[in-house]
């Protein structure tokens, strides 16, 4: 079973994936240690949604990033750098009154106790995004609209925007949602768990880690997560070094979100566009029948874990756009993640499509033997691949 494909009517659009969210200038440490002890930092960019857009563009897809940055030098750097990956940034808005967000981080894994991040994003230009000031025509121009839970945490206006974009309506593209639970962004708000669950249940394709599902919702295990999120056509539960489990459903005929929401189109959205998929609503009478596909992760010599989740999402979306089977979608996600895991920053060049396709096609035993180290994307073949008949 391949899972729901991106609709043919939506395929006529000029953009494959539109990603909306905050991107920031990130300062990467010149050496390991506490932020207090690092003598200098290198400048880069970071942002879950822009990371996905850059990775997709580098993989040959038509990607756009929609966001809001300050009318400052950091905003210039962000837009220019993201555009240099081949991403369409024409719908990015500049805010003359609010700054571009920046952050500093240590070299350690986010999941360790020694990891430090210092954000300077309160009152940023991106936090002012709202249903009243975003370009809906650009947001609904792609085959896929990719969002994340980070945006919902930035401000009440940003949360209202995500609720608007995930609402069932005619012409809505396939909505991809990465839960991306960041507890520090929700400080002072007791509704983070319910908000993220609400948004995820309105999406067509959802990415969530087992660890964040347990932290945010107190739910343990992939099957329990699926029980809490029955609506998305595809649910990808990321399980760290154990790999990923993909739940893909085929829905029997019944009223769907777009039809039930006729007349509820977003401002500026086309009402005659056929959406790729629409979420289930309380009116649904269809019963999903899941196909469950566990896909083991690769062995990787990790340099830094930051950005791997975004890369996985990009790889999975890339394969989804190509109509590949579910197992291959997850394997492409693992390969994209492995590319980022073997470099210090959030972004890197992915393996060529031919190389990735060749690795994805390996049998289970050969896939399990792969071990990827820094520089593997530039090598012609991994040693394990050479030994594969």
PDB file of C-alpha atoms in Angstrom, residues 242-379:
ATOM      1  CA  UNK A 242      14.593   2.314  16.459  1.00  0.00           C
ATOM      2  CA  UNK A 243      13.353   3.937  13.262  1.00  0.00           C
ATOM      3  CA  UNK A 244       9.810   4.999  12.405  1.00  0.00           C
ATOM      4  CA  UNK A 245       6.383   3.410  12.282  1.00  0.00           C
ATOM      5  CA  UNK A 246       4.026   4.664   9.577  1.00  0.00           C
ATOM      6  CA  UNK A 247       0.255   4.284   9.853  1.00  0.00           C
ATOM      7  CA  UNK A 248      -1.473   4.788   6.493  1.00  0.00           C
ATOM      8  CA  UNK A 249      -5.220   4.489   6.089  1.00  0.00           C
ATOM      9  CA  UNK A 250      -7.639   4.030   3.256  1.00  0.00           C
ATOM     10  CA  UNK A 251     -10.937   5.676   4.079  1.00  0.00           C
ATOM     11  CA  UNK A 252     -14.151   4.168   2.858  1.00  0.00           C
ATOM     12  CA  UNK A 253     -16.623   6.592   1.245  1.00  0.00           C
ATOM     13  CA  UNK A 254     -18.099   9.176   3.560  1.00  0.00           C
ATOM     14  CA  UNK A 255     -18.357  12.983   3.858  1.00  0.00           C
ATOM     15  CA  UNK A 256     -14.954  14.605   4.079  1.00  0.00           C
ATOM     16  CA  UNK A 257     -13.760  17.875   5.536  1.00  0.00           C
ATOM     17  CA  UNK A 258     -13.691  19.966   2.378  1.00  0.00           C
ATOM     18  CA  UNK A 259     -17.212  19.082   1.308  1.00  0.00           C
ATOM     19  CA  UNK A 260     -18.538  19.576   4.839  1.00  0.00           C
ATOM     20  CA  UNK A 261     -16.894  22.987   4.981  1.00  0.00           C
ATOM     21  CA  UNK A 262     -18.197  24.374   1.690  1.00  0.00           C
ATOM     22  CA  UNK A 263     -18.326  28.135   1.871  1.00  0.00           C
ATOM     23  CA  UNK A 264     -15.606  28.269   4.552  1.00  0.00           C
ATOM     24  CA  UNK A 265     -12.716  29.139   2.270  1.00  0.00           C
ATOM     25  CA  UNK A 266      -9.804  31.164   3.592  1.00  0.00           C
ATOM     26  CA  UNK A 267      -9.415  34.758   2.427  1.00  0.00           C
ATOM     27  CA  UNK A 268      -7.690  34.725  -0.942  1.00  0.00           C
ATOM     28  CA  UNK A 269      -7.931  30.949  -1.343  1.00  0.00           C
ATOM     29  CA  UNK A 270      -9.276  29.494  -4.552  1.00  0.00           C
ATOM     30  CA  UNK A 271     -12.560  27.664  -4.070  1.00  0.00           C
ATOM     31  CA  UNK A 272     -12.315  25.663  -7.290  1.00  0.00           C
ATOM     32  CA  UNK A 273      -9.034  23.895  -6.514  1.00  0.00           C
ATOM     33  CA  UNK A 274      -9.337  20.206  -5.735  1.00  0.00           C
ATOM     34  CA  UNK A 275      -7.438  19.494  -2.543  1.00  0.00           C
ATOM     35  CA  UNK A 276      -5.024  16.595  -2.330  1.00  0.00           C
ATOM     36  CA  UNK A 277      -6.595  15.277   0.838  1.00  0.00           C
ATOM     37  CA  UNK A 278      -8.877  16.550   3.535  1.00  0.00           C
ATOM     38  CA  UNK A 279      -9.029  15.701   7.230  1.00  0.00           C
ATOM     39  CA  UNK A 280     -11.772  13.746   8.866  1.00  0.00           C
ATOM     40  CA  UNK A 281     -14.390  15.711  10.778  1.00  0.00           C
ATOM     41  CA  UNK A 282     -17.023  14.821  13.325  1.00  0.00           C
ATOM     42  CA  UNK A 283     -19.363  14.254  10.389  1.00  0.00           C
ATOM     43  CA  UNK A 284     -17.229  11.468   8.977  1.00  0.00           C
ATOM     44  CA  UNK A 285     -18.793   8.053   8.727  1.00  0.00           C
ATOM     45  CA  UNK A 286     -15.758   6.423   7.131  1.00  0.00           C
ATOM     46  CA  UNK A 287     -13.805   3.820   9.025  1.00  0.00           C
ATOM     47  CA  UNK A 288     -10.048   3.897   8.462  1.00  0.00           C
ATOM     48  CA  UNK A 289      -8.250   0.622   7.892  1.00  0.00           C
ATOM     49  CA  UNK A 290      -4.590   1.126   8.684  1.00  0.00           C
ATOM     50  CA  UNK A 291      -1.592  -0.452   7.090  1.00  0.00           C
ATOM     51  CA  UNK A 292       1.237  -0.329   9.632  1.00  0.00           C
ATOM     52  CA  UNK A 293       4.775  -0.149   8.267  1.00  0.00           C
ATOM     53  CA  UNK A 294       7.758  -0.207  10.656  1.00  0.00           C
ATOM     54  CA  UNK A 295      10.938   1.049   8.993  1.00  0.00           C
ATOM     55  CA  UNK A 296      14.267   0.609  10.839  1.00  0.00           C
ATOM     56  CA  UNK A 297      16.641   3.550  11.124  1.00  0.00           C
ATOM     57  CA  UNK A 298      20.180   3.537   9.778  1.00  0.00           C
ATOM     58  CA  UNK A 299      23.360   3.332  11.796  1.00  0.00           C
ATOM     59  CA  UNK A 300      24.909   6.792  11.651  1.00  0.00           C
ATOM     60  CA  UNK A 301      28.092   8.311  13.076  1.00  0.00           C
ATOM     61  CA  UNK A 302      26.396  11.394  14.508  1.00  0.00           C
ATOM     62  CA  UNK A 303      28.111  14.781  14.489  1.00  0.00           C
ATOM     63  CA  UNK A 304      25.094  16.809  15.695  1.00  0.00           C
ATOM     64  CA  UNK A 305      21.446  15.831  16.081  1.00  0.00           C
ATOM     65  CA  UNK A 306      19.911  19.269  15.464  1.00  0.00           C
ATOM     66  CA  UNK A 307      17.776  19.452  12.323  1.00  0.00           C
ATOM     67  CA  UNK A 308      17.432  15.693  11.816  1.00  0.00           C
ATOM     68  CA  UNK A 309      13.670  15.712  12.374  1.00  0.00           C
ATOM     69  CA  UNK A 310      13.170  18.432   9.775  1.00  0.00           C
ATOM     70  CA  UNK A 311      15.351  16.519   7.323  1.00  0.00           C
ATOM     71  CA  UNK A 312      13.342  13.342   7.918  1.00  0.00           C
ATOM     72  CA  UNK A 313      10.130  15.224   7.168  1.00  0.00           C
ATOM     73  CA  UNK A 314      11.655  16.623   3.967  1.00  0.00           C
ATOM     74  CA  UNK A 315      12.752  13.182   2.807  1.00  0.00           C
ATOM     75  CA  UNK A 316       9.341  11.685   3.541  1.00  0.00           C
ATOM     76  CA  UNK A 317       7.560  14.540   1.764  1.00  0.00           C
ATOM     77  CA  UNK A 318       9.901  14.279  -1.216  1.00  0.00           C
ATOM     78  CA  UNK A 319       9.060  10.608  -1.654  1.00  0.00           C
ATOM     79  CA  UNK A 320       5.363  11.347  -1.101  1.00  0.00           C
ATOM     80  CA  UNK A 321       5.420  13.885  -3.927  1.00  0.00           C
ATOM     81  CA  UNK A 322       6.962  11.202  -6.128  1.00  0.00           C
ATOM     82  CA  UNK A 323       4.223   8.724  -5.245  1.00  0.00           C
ATOM     83  CA  UNK A 324       6.587   6.167  -3.709  1.00  0.00           C
ATOM     84  CA  UNK A 325       5.415   3.362  -1.387  1.00  0.00           C
ATOM     85  CA  UNK A 326       5.221   4.056   2.342  1.00  0.00           C
ATOM     86  CA  UNK A 327       8.337   2.049   3.200  1.00  0.00           C
ATOM     87  CA  UNK A 328      10.358   3.987   0.645  1.00  0.00           C
ATOM     88  CA  UNK A 329       9.037   7.290   1.933  1.00  0.00           C
ATOM     89  CA  UNK A 330      10.302   6.484   5.410  1.00  0.00           C
ATOM     90  CA  UNK A 331      13.643   5.242   4.077  1.00  0.00           C
ATOM     91  CA  UNK A 332      14.117   8.494   2.155  1.00  0.00           C
ATOM     92  CA  UNK A 333      13.332  10.273   5.424  1.00  0.00           C
ATOM     93  CA  UNK A 334      16.022   8.277   7.208  1.00  0.00           C
ATOM     94  CA  UNK A 335      18.568   9.073   4.486  1.00  0.00           C
ATOM     95  CA  UNK A 336      17.844  12.808   4.575  1.00  0.00           C
ATOM     96  CA  UNK A 337      18.137  12.713   8.363  1.00  0.00           C
ATOM     97  CA  UNK A 338      21.441  10.834   8.106  1.00  0.00           C
ATOM     98  CA  UNK A 339      22.810  13.558   5.841  1.00  0.00           C
ATOM     99  CA  UNK A 340      22.099  16.225   8.479  1.00  0.00           C
ATOM    100  CA  UNK A 341      23.230  14.046  11.396  1.00  0.00           C
ATOM    101  CA  UNK A 342      26.718  13.852   9.878  1.00  0.00           C
ATOM    102  CA  UNK A 343      27.287  17.638   9.705  1.00  0.00           C
ATOM    103  CA  UNK A 344      27.440  20.309  12.454  1.00  0.00           C
ATOM    104  CA  UNK A 345      24.562  22.514  11.249  1.00  0.00           C
ATOM    105  CA  UNK A 346      20.857  22.220  10.460  1.00  0.00           C
ATOM    106  CA  UNK A 347      21.288  22.007   6.680  1.00  0.00           C
ATOM    107  CA  UNK A 348      23.431  20.142   4.185  1.00  0.00           C
ATOM    108  CA  UNK A 349      23.289  18.875   0.629  1.00  0.00           C
ATOM    109  CA  UNK A 350      21.285  15.645   0.440  1.00  0.00           C
ATOM    110  CA  UNK A 351      22.514  12.602  -1.465  1.00  0.00           C
ATOM    111  CA  UNK A 352      21.735  12.638  -5.164  1.00  0.00           C
ATOM    112  CA  UNK A 353      18.335  11.241  -6.070  1.00  0.00           C
ATOM    113  CA  UNK A 354      19.934   8.316  -7.943  1.00  0.00           C
ATOM    114  CA  UNK A 355      22.103   7.494  -4.937  1.00  0.00           C
ATOM    115  CA  UNK A 356      19.197   7.747  -2.513  1.00  0.00           C
ATOM    116  CA  UNK A 357      16.963   5.614  -4.725  1.00  0.00           C
ATOM    117  CA  UNK A 358      19.663   2.963  -4.959  1.00  0.00           C
ATOM    118  CA  UNK A 359      20.011   2.802  -1.180  1.00  0.00           C
ATOM    119  CA  UNK A 360      16.263   2.803  -0.616  1.00  0.00           C
ATOM    120  CA  UNK A 361      15.942  -0.199  -2.953  1.00  0.00           C
ATOM    121  CA  UNK A 362      18.304  -2.354  -0.854  1.00  0.00           C
ATOM    122  CA  UNK A 363      16.828  -5.451   0.722  1.00  0.00           C
ATOM    123  CA  UNK A 364      16.232  -5.438   4.472  1.00  0.00           C
ATOM    124  CA  UNK A 365      19.509  -7.194   5.282  1.00  0.00           C
ATOM    125  CA  UNK A 366      21.597  -4.796   3.199  1.00  0.00           C
ATOM    126  CA  UNK A 367      19.729  -1.786   4.616  1.00  0.00           C
ATOM    127  CA  UNK A 368      20.507  -3.043   8.103  1.00  0.00           C
ATOM    128  CA  UNK A 369      24.224  -3.305   7.281  1.00  0.00           C
ATOM    129  CA  UNK A 370      24.550   0.296   6.141  1.00  0.00           C
ATOM    130  CA  UNK A 371      26.606   2.588   8.368  1.00  0.00           C
ATOM    131  CA  UNK A 372      26.862   6.206   7.295  1.00  0.00           C
ATOM    132  CA  UNK A 373      29.679   8.489   8.414  1.00  0.00           C
ATOM    133  CA  UNK A 374      30.528  12.155   7.755  1.00  0.00           C
ATOM    134  CA  UNK A 375      31.065  12.719   4.045  1.00  0.00           C
ATOM    135  CA  UNK A 376      28.900   9.806   2.963  1.00  0.00           C
ATOM    136  CA  UNK A 377      26.669  11.928   0.701  1.00  0.00           C
ATOM    137  CA  UNK A 378      29.684  12.860  -1.435  1.00  0.00           C
ATOM    138  CA  UNK A 379      31.024   9.306  -1.698  1.00  0.00           C
TER     139      UNK A 379
END
